[in-house]
XYZ file of C-alpha atoms in Angstrom:
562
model
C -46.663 47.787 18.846
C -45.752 47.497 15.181
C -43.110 49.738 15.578
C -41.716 48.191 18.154
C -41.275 44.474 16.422
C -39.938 46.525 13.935
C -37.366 47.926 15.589
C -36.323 44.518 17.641
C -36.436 42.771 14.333
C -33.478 45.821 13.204
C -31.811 45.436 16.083
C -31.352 41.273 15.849
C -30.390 41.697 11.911
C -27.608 44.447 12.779
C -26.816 42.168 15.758
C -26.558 38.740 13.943
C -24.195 41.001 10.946
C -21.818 42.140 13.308
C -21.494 38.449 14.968
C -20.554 37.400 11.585
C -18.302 40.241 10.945
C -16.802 39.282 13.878
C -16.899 35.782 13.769
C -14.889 36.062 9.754
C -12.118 38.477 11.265
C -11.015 35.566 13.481
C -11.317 32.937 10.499
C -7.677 33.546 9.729
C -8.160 31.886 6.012
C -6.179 34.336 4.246
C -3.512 35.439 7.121
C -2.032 33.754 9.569
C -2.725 33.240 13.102
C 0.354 33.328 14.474
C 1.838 37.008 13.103
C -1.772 38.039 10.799
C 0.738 38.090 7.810
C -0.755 37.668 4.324
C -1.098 33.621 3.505
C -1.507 34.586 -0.215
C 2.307 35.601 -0.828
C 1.398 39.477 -0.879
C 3.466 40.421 2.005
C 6.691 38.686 0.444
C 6.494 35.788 2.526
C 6.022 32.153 1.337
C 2.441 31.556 -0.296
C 0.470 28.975 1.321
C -2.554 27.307 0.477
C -5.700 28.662 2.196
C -8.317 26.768 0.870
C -9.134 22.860 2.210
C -9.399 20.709 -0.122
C -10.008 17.116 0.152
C -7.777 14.456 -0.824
C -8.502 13.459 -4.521
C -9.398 9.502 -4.575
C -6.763 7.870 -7.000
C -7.193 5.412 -9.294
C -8.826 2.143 -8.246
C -9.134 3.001 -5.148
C -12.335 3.363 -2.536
C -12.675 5.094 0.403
C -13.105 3.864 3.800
C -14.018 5.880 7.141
C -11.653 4.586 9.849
C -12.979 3.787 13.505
C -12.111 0.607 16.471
C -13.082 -2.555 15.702
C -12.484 -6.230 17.188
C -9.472 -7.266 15.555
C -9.376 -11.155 15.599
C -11.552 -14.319 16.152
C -14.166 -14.484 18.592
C -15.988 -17.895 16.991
C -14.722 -21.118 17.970
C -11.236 -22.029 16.989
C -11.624 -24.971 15.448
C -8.144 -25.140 14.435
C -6.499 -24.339 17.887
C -3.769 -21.917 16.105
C -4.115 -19.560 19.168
C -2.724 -16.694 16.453
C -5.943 -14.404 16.116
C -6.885 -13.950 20.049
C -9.487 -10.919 19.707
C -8.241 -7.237 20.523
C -9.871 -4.055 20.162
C -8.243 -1.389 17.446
C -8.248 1.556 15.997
C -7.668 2.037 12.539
C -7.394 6.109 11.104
C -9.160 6.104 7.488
C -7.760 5.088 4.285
C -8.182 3.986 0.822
C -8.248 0.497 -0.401
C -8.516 -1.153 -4.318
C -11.927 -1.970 -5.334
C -10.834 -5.078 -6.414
C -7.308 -7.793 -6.090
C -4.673 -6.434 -8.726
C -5.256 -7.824 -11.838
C -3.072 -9.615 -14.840
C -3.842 -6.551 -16.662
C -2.846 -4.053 -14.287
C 0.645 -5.929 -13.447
C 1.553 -6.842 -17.542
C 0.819 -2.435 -17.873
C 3.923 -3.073 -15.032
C 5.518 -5.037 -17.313
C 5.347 -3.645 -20.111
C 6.609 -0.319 -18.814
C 9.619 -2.070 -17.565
C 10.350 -3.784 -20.532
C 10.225 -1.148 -22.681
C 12.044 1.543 -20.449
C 14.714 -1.394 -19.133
C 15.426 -3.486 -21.967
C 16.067 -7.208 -20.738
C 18.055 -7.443 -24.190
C 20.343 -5.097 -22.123
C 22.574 -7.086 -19.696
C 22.524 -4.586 -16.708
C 18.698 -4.136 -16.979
C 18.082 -8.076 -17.563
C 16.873 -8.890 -14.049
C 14.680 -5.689 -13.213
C 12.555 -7.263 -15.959
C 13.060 -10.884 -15.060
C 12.547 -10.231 -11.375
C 9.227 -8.443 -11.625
C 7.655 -11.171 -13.415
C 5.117 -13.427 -11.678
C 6.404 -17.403 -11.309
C 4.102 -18.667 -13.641
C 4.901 -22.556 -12.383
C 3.364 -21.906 -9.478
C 0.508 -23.964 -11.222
C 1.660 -27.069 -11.725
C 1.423 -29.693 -9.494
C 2.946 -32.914 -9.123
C -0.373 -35.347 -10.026
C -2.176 -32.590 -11.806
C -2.833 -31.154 -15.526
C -2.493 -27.480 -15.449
C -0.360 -26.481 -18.449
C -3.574 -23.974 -19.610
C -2.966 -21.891 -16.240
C 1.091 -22.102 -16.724
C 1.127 -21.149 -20.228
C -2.032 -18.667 -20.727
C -3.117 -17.153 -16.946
C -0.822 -14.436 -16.949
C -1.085 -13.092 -20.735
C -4.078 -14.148 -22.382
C -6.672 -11.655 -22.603
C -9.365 -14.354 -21.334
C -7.594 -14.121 -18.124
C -6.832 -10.606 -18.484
C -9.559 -9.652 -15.896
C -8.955 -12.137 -13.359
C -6.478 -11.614 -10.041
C -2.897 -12.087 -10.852
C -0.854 -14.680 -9.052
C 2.398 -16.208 -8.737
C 3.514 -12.718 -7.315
C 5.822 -12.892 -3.903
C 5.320 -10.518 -1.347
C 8.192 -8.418 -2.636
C 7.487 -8.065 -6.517
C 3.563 -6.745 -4.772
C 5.957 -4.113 -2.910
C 7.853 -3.216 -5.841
C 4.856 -2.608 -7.873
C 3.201 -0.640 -5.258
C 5.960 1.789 -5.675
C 5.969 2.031 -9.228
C 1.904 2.573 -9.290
C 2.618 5.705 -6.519
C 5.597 7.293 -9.336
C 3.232 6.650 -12.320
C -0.278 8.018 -11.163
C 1.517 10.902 -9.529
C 3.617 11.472 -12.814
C 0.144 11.172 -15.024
C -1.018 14.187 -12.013
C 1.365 16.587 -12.949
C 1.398 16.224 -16.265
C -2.544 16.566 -16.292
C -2.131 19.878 -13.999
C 0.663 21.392 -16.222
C 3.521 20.561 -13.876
C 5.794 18.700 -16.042
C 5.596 18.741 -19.808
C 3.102 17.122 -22.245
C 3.492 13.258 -22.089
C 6.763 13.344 -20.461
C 6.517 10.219 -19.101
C 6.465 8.716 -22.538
C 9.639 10.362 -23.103
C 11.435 8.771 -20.384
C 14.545 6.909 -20.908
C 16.694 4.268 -18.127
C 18.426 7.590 -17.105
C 15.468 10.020 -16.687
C 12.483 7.925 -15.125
C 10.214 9.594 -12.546
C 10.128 9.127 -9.061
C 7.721 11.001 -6.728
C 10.433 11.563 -3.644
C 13.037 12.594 -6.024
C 10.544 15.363 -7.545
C 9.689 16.246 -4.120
C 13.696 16.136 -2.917
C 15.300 17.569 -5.851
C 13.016 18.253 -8.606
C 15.704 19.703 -11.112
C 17.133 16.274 -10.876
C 13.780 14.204 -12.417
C 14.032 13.004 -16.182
C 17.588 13.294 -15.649
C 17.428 16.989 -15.405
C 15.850 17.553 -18.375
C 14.128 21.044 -17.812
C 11.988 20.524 -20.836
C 10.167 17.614 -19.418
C 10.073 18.727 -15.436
C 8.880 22.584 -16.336
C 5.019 21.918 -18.104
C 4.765 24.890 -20.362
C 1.199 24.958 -19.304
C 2.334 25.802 -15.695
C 5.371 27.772 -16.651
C 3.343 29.853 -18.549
C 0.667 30.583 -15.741
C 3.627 30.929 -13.406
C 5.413 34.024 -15.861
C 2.441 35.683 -16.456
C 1.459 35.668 -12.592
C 5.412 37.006 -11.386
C 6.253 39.477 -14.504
C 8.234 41.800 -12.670
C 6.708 44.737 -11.351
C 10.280 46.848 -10.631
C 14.220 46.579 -10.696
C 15.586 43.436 -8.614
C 11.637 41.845 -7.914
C 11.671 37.965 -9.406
C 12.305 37.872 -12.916
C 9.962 35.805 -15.507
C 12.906 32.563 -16.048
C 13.197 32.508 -12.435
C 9.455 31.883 -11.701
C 9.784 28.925 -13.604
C 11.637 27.034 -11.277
C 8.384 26.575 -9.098
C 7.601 23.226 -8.483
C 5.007 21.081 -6.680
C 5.757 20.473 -2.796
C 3.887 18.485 -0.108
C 2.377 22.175 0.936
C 0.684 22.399 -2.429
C -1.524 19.225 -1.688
C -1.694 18.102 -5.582
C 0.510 14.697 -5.140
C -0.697 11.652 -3.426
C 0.338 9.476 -0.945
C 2.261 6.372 -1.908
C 0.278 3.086 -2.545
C 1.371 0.678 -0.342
C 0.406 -2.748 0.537
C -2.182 -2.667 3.453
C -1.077 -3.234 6.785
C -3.059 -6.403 8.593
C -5.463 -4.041 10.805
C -6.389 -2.097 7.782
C -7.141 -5.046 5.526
C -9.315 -6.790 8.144
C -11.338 -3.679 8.991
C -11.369 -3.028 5.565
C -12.893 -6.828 4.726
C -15.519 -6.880 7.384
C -17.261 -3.859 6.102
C -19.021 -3.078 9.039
C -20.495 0.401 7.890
C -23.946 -0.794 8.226
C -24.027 -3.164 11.164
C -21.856 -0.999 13.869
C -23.236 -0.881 16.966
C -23.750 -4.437 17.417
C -21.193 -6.159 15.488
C -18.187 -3.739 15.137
C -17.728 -3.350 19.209
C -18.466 -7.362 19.783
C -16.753 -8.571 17.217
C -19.544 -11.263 15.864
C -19.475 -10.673 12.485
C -18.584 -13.524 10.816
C -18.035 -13.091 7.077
C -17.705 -9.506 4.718
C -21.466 -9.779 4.409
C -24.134 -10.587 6.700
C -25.244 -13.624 8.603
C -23.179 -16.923 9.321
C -23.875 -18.753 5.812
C -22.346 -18.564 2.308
C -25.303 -18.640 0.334
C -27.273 -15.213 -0.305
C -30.695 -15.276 1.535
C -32.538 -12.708 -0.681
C -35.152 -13.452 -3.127
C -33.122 -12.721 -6.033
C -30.234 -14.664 -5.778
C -31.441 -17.226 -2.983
C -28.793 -19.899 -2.594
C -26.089 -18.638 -4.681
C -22.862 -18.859 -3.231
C -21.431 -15.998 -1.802
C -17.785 -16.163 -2.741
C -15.196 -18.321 -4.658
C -14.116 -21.279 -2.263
C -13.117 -24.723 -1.792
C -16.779 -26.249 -1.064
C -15.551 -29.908 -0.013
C -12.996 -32.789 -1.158
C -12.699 -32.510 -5.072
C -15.426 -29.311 -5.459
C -14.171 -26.419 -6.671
C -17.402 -24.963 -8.572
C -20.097 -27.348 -7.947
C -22.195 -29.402 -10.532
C -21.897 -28.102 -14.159
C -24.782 -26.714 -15.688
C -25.721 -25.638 -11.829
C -22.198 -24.138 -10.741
C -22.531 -23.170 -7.179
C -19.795 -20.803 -7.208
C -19.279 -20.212 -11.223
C -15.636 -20.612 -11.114
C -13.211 -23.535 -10.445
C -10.310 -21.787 -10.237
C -9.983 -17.712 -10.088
C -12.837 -15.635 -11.000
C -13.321 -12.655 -12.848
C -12.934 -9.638 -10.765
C -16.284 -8.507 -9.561
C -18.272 -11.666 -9.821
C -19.545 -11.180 -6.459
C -21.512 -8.628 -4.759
C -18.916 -6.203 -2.976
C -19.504 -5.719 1.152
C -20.212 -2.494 2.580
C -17.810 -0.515 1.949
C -17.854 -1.153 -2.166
C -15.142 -3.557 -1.923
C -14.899 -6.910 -3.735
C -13.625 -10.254 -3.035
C -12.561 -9.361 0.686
C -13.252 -13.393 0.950
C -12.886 -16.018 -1.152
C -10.719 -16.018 -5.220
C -7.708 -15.389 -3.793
C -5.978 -14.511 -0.623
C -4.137 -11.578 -0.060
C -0.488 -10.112 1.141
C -0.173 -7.660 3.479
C 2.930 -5.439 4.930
C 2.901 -7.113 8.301
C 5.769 -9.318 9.208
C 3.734 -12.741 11.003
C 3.771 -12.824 14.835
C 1.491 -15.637 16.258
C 0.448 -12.443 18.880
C -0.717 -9.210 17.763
C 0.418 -6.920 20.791
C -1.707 -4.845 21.419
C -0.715 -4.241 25.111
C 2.239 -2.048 23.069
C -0.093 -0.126 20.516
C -3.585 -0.679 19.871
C -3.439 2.115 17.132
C -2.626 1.724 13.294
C -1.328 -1.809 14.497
C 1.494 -2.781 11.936
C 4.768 -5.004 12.681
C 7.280 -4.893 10.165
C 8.658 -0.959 10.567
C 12.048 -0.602 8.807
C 12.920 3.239 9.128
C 15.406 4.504 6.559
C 17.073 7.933 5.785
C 17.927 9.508 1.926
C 21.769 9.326 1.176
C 23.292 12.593 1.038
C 25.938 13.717 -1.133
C 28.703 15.657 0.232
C 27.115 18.816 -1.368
C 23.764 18.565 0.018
C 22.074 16.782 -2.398
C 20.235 13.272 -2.050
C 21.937 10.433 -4.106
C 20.521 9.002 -6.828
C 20.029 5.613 -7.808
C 22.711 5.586 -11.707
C 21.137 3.179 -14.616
C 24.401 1.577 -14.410
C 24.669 0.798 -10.473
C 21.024 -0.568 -9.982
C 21.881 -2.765 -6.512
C 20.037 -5.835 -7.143
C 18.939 -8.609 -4.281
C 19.136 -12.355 -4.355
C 16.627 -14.313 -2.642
C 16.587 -17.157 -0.478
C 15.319 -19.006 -3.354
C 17.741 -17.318 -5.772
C 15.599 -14.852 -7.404
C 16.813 -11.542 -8.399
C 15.205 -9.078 -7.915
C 15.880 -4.789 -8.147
C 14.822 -3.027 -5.051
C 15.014 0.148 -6.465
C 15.188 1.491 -10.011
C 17.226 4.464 -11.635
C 16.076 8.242 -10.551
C 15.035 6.766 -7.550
C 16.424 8.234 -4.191
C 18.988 5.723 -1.957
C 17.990 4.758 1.104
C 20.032 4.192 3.931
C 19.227 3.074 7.245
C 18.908 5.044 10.367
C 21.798 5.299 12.828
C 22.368 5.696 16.582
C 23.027 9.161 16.118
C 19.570 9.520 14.192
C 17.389 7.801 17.263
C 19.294 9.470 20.013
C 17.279 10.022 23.086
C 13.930 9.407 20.709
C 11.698 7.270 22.695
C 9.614 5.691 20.241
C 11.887 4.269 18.393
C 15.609 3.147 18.814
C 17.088 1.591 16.086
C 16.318 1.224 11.986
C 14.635 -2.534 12.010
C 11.646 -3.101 14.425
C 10.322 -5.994 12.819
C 11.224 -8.405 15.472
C 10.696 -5.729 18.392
C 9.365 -7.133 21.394
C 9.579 -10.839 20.674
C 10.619 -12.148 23.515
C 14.080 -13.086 21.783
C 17.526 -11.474 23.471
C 17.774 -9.033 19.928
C 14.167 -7.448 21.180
C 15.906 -6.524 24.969
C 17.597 -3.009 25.427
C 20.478 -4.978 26.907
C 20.789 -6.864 23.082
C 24.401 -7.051 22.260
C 25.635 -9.304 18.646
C 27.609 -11.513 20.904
C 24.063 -13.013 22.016
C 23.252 -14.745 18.672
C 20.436 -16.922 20.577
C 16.868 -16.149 18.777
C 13.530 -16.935 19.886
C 12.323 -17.640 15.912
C 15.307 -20.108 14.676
C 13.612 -20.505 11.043
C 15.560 -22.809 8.459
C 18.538 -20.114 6.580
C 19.024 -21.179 3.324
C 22.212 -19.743 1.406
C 22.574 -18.781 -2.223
C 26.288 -17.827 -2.958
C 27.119 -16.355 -6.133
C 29.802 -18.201 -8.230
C 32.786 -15.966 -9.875
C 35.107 -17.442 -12.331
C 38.818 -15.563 -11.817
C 37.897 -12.488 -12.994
C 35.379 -11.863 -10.858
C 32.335 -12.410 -13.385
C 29.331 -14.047 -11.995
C 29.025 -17.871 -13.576
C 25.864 -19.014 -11.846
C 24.627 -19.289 -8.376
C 25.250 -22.087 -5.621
C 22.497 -22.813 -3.868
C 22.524 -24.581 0.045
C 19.784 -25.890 2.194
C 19.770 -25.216 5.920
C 19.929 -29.191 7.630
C 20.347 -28.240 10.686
C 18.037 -30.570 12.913
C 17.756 -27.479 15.661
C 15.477 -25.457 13.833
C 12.096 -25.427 15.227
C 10.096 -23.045 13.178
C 9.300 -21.187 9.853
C 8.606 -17.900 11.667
C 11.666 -15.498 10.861
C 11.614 -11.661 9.684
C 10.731 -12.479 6.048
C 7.425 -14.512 7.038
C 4.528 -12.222 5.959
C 1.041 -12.579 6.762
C -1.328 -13.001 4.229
C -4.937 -13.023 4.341
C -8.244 -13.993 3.249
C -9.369 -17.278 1.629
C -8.950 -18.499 -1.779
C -10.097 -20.416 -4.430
C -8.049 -22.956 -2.973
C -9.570 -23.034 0.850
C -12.492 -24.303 2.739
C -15.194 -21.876 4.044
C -12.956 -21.685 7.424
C -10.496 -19.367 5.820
C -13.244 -16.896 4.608
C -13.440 -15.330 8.102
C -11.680 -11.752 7.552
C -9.715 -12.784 11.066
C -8.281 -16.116 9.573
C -4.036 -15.170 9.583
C -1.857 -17.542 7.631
C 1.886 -16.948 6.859
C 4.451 -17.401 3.894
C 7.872 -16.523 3.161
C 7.807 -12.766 1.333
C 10.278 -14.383 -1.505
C 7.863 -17.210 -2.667
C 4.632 -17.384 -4.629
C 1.674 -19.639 -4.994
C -1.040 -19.813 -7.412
C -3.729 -18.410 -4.433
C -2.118 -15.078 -3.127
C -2.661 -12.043 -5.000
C -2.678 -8.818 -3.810
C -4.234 -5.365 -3.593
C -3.169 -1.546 -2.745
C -4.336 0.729 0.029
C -3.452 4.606 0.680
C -3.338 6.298 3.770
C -5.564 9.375 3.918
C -4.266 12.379 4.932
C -6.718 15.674 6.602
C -10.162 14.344 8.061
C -11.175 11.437 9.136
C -14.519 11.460 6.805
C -15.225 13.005 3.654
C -17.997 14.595 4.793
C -15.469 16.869 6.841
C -14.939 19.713 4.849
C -18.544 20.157 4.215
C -19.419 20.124 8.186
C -17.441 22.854 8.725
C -19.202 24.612 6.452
């Protein structure tokens, strides 16, 4: 009898090792699946990267598992705006900033313009000028406020606290520069590009993460000493010394650089789309199968009041808000809030998902161009209005064109701001043509933001002789003045009187979200949508950065599989 549970026992051992055997020969890690060539670059072909790896978390940032949710207001509408009608979404996973952007983070974006585009310099004066926040935005008409105006932005007692007086386009622009900086500190770090090279930089030879990626022997200006890390390079010899007569030689393997294949750079940050930010603010990680599907959560945490209902903190408020007529903070020596105007980053207990200040200090831009209907009937994933899809210039030769420190194309606002769009090293962009979208079905043409309106320019039949448009907002003018020789003298500024215009909704009204220091409890509801033109500022709109996340939907996916 012994013998024979012996011998079964054997037998399922040798059985289980050859269903492994088995089972790894058809793993394909190391070769591929389609022609069981080497992966690893042995067999001559490209090297790929056989090992999953999970997306490294960049600076600031949190992440946050993606799922459906009830986008949109399901309490009573109070207000009547008829703007947030509840509709059920999906929203893929992504990163989003712990916390608002703060006066320190954006004067590090100051600083690093200023020193690398000197506003001493006449052609770099504006990328300086435009980037910085509209400090005025605090005063007010029957109101002291000089402090804010003159200390706010730059003294280190603020330093902490959300930055405002930012428009919807400087956020944008210094989304952009964040993505080229922390991917620039990456390589450097790894060995990429050499030691501190980005302290090195001059206007001509600034770093831009699509121009490495495009044409990497054009970064720093072409500088080979600052693309090529000699940490890297050296790794890179030593692993291709030629072996025999014609095989790779040592100089050439230098000219490896990092691609999209090799996993090591990270998506751009980006302002958050609407869908994202909402999700993002309700933080419904703990309270899904009830709230998340129904759509009754009120507030980022639980329960329908403001004040905390736990021992501890019993009756503190819950957020930074507008409590009634003239109270900002409450009663001092008993704040109810602690804060009259901004707070301090952090000063409230984050929601669910580790995120603070999802209601309440300041509200918050987003990418989406404002639609009083979310239309969902069209896409009810990754919901975002406000898709402008653009190509990179190509030289006759080939190669992608190049944004010169002496041709930076600057913009002027409605309000006559100007403002650089793009900086030097940076890649042009140019929009998509007819030839680009031709017989593509999602998409036909480069700017969707007013696609399916209603309006005669949203219509397949749309021709530029129809000039009728369903959103007639007020167009303001700003024409710039030349004296005979062409030189700029000033600007001349002209208001739109016409008595026909009907509304402020056009393709520059973005949505912003959240409420501030400024509103009532109302606002706080993460469905609350208000608008505002992208080219002005107030002192209650700040901003934070999200990240899309690219591989599995959770972080735990890498370890399920194995």
């Amino acid at each position: 009898m012994r013998l024979k549970i012996v011998f079964k026992s054997v037998f399922l051992v040798a059985l289980a090792a050859s269903f492994t055997a088995c089972n790894n020969s058809k793993d394909y890690k190391d070769n591929s699946r389609a022609t069981g060539w080497s992966l690893t670059g042995k067999d001559g072909n490209t090297k790929y990267k056989t090992d999953y790896d999970e997306q490294e978390t960049g600076p600031g940032l949190v992440f946050i598992e993606g799922g459906t949710f009830t986008m949109g207001k399901v309490q009573d509408d109070v207000m009547h705006d008829w703007n947030n009608t509840p509709t059920q979404q999906h929203v893929q996973s992504f990163y989003m900033d712990e916390t608002e952007v703060t006066n320190r983070m954006y004067l590090q974006y100051l600083d690093w313009l200023k020193s690398t585009f000197p506003p001493t310099e006449e052609k770099y004066r504006n990328i300086y000028h435009g980037a910085v926040p509209d400090t005025l935005v605090w005063r007010n008409r029957l109101g002291y406020n000089e402090t804010m105006t003159n200390n706010y932005l730059r003294h280190p007692a603020y330093q902490n606290y959300p930055v405002v007086g930012v428009n919807w386009i400087q956020a944008t622009e210094f989304s952009k520069w964040r993505t080229d900086r922390v991917n620039e500190m990456v390589l450097e770090e790894k060995g990429f590009t050499a030691d501190k090279a980005r302290l090195k930089a001059d206007p001509s030879t600034t770093f831009s993460t699509e121009t490495y990626i495009n044409s990497p022997t054009k970064v720093y200006g072409g500088d080979d000493d600052l693309t090529r890390g000699g940490k890297a390079s050296d790794r890179r010899e030593k692993e291709n010394t030629p072996k025999a007569k014609g095989s790779q030689s040592a100089g050439e393997a230098k000219n490896l650089y990092i691609q999209r294949k090799d996993g090591i750079l990270l998506p751009a940050y980006r302002l958050p789309t609407e869908a994202e930010w909402e999700y993002a603010a309700l933080g419904m990680s703990s309270v899904r199968e009830y709230n998340q599907y129904r759509g009754r959560k009120k507030y980022p945490w639980d329960g329908k009041y403001t004040r905390a209902g736990d021992r501890k903190k019993q009756g503190d408020q819950l957020a930074n808000f507008k409590q009634g007529r003239g109270d900002y903070g409450g009663i001092a020596g008993w704040s109810d809030d602690g804060a009259d105007i901004t707070a301090e980053i952090k000063s409230y207990s984050p929601n669910d998902f580790g995120i603070y200040d999802m209601a309440g200090n300041v509200a918050e831009w987003v990418a989406d161009v404002y639609r009083p209907i979310v239309d969902d009937e069209f896409n009810d994933f990754n919901y975002y209005r406000g898709n402008v899809y653009t190509k990179n210039a190509i030289n006759k030769d080939g190669t992608v064109k190049l944004v010169q420190a002496d041709s930076v194309a600057y913009d002027t606002l409605s309000n006559g701001s100007i403002i650089a769009r793009s900086l030097p090293g940076e890649i042009i962009q140019e929009p998509v043509t007819a030839e680009d979208t031709y017989l593509r079905t999602q998409f036909s043409e480069s700017d969707n933001r007013d696609f399916r309106d209603g309006d005669p320019s949203s219509t397949r039949d749309f021709t530029e002789r129809d000039k009728d448009r369903m959103y007639n907002s007020p167009q303001p003018k700003v024409n710039v003045e030349r004296d005979s020789s062409g030189t700029a003298t000033g600007l001349d500024r002209q208001y739109d009187t016409d008595a026909s215009r009907t509304t402020l909704i056009d393709n520059e009204a973005r949505v912003y979200k959240g409420g501030s220091w400024r509103d009532r409890a109302y606002w706080l509801d993460p469905a609350q949508r208000r608008y505002f033109p992208q080219d002005m500022a107030t002192d209650y709109i700040g901003f934070r950065n999200a990240m899309s996340r690219v591989g599995s939907k959770s972080q735990k996916g890498k370890r399920a599989r194995d």
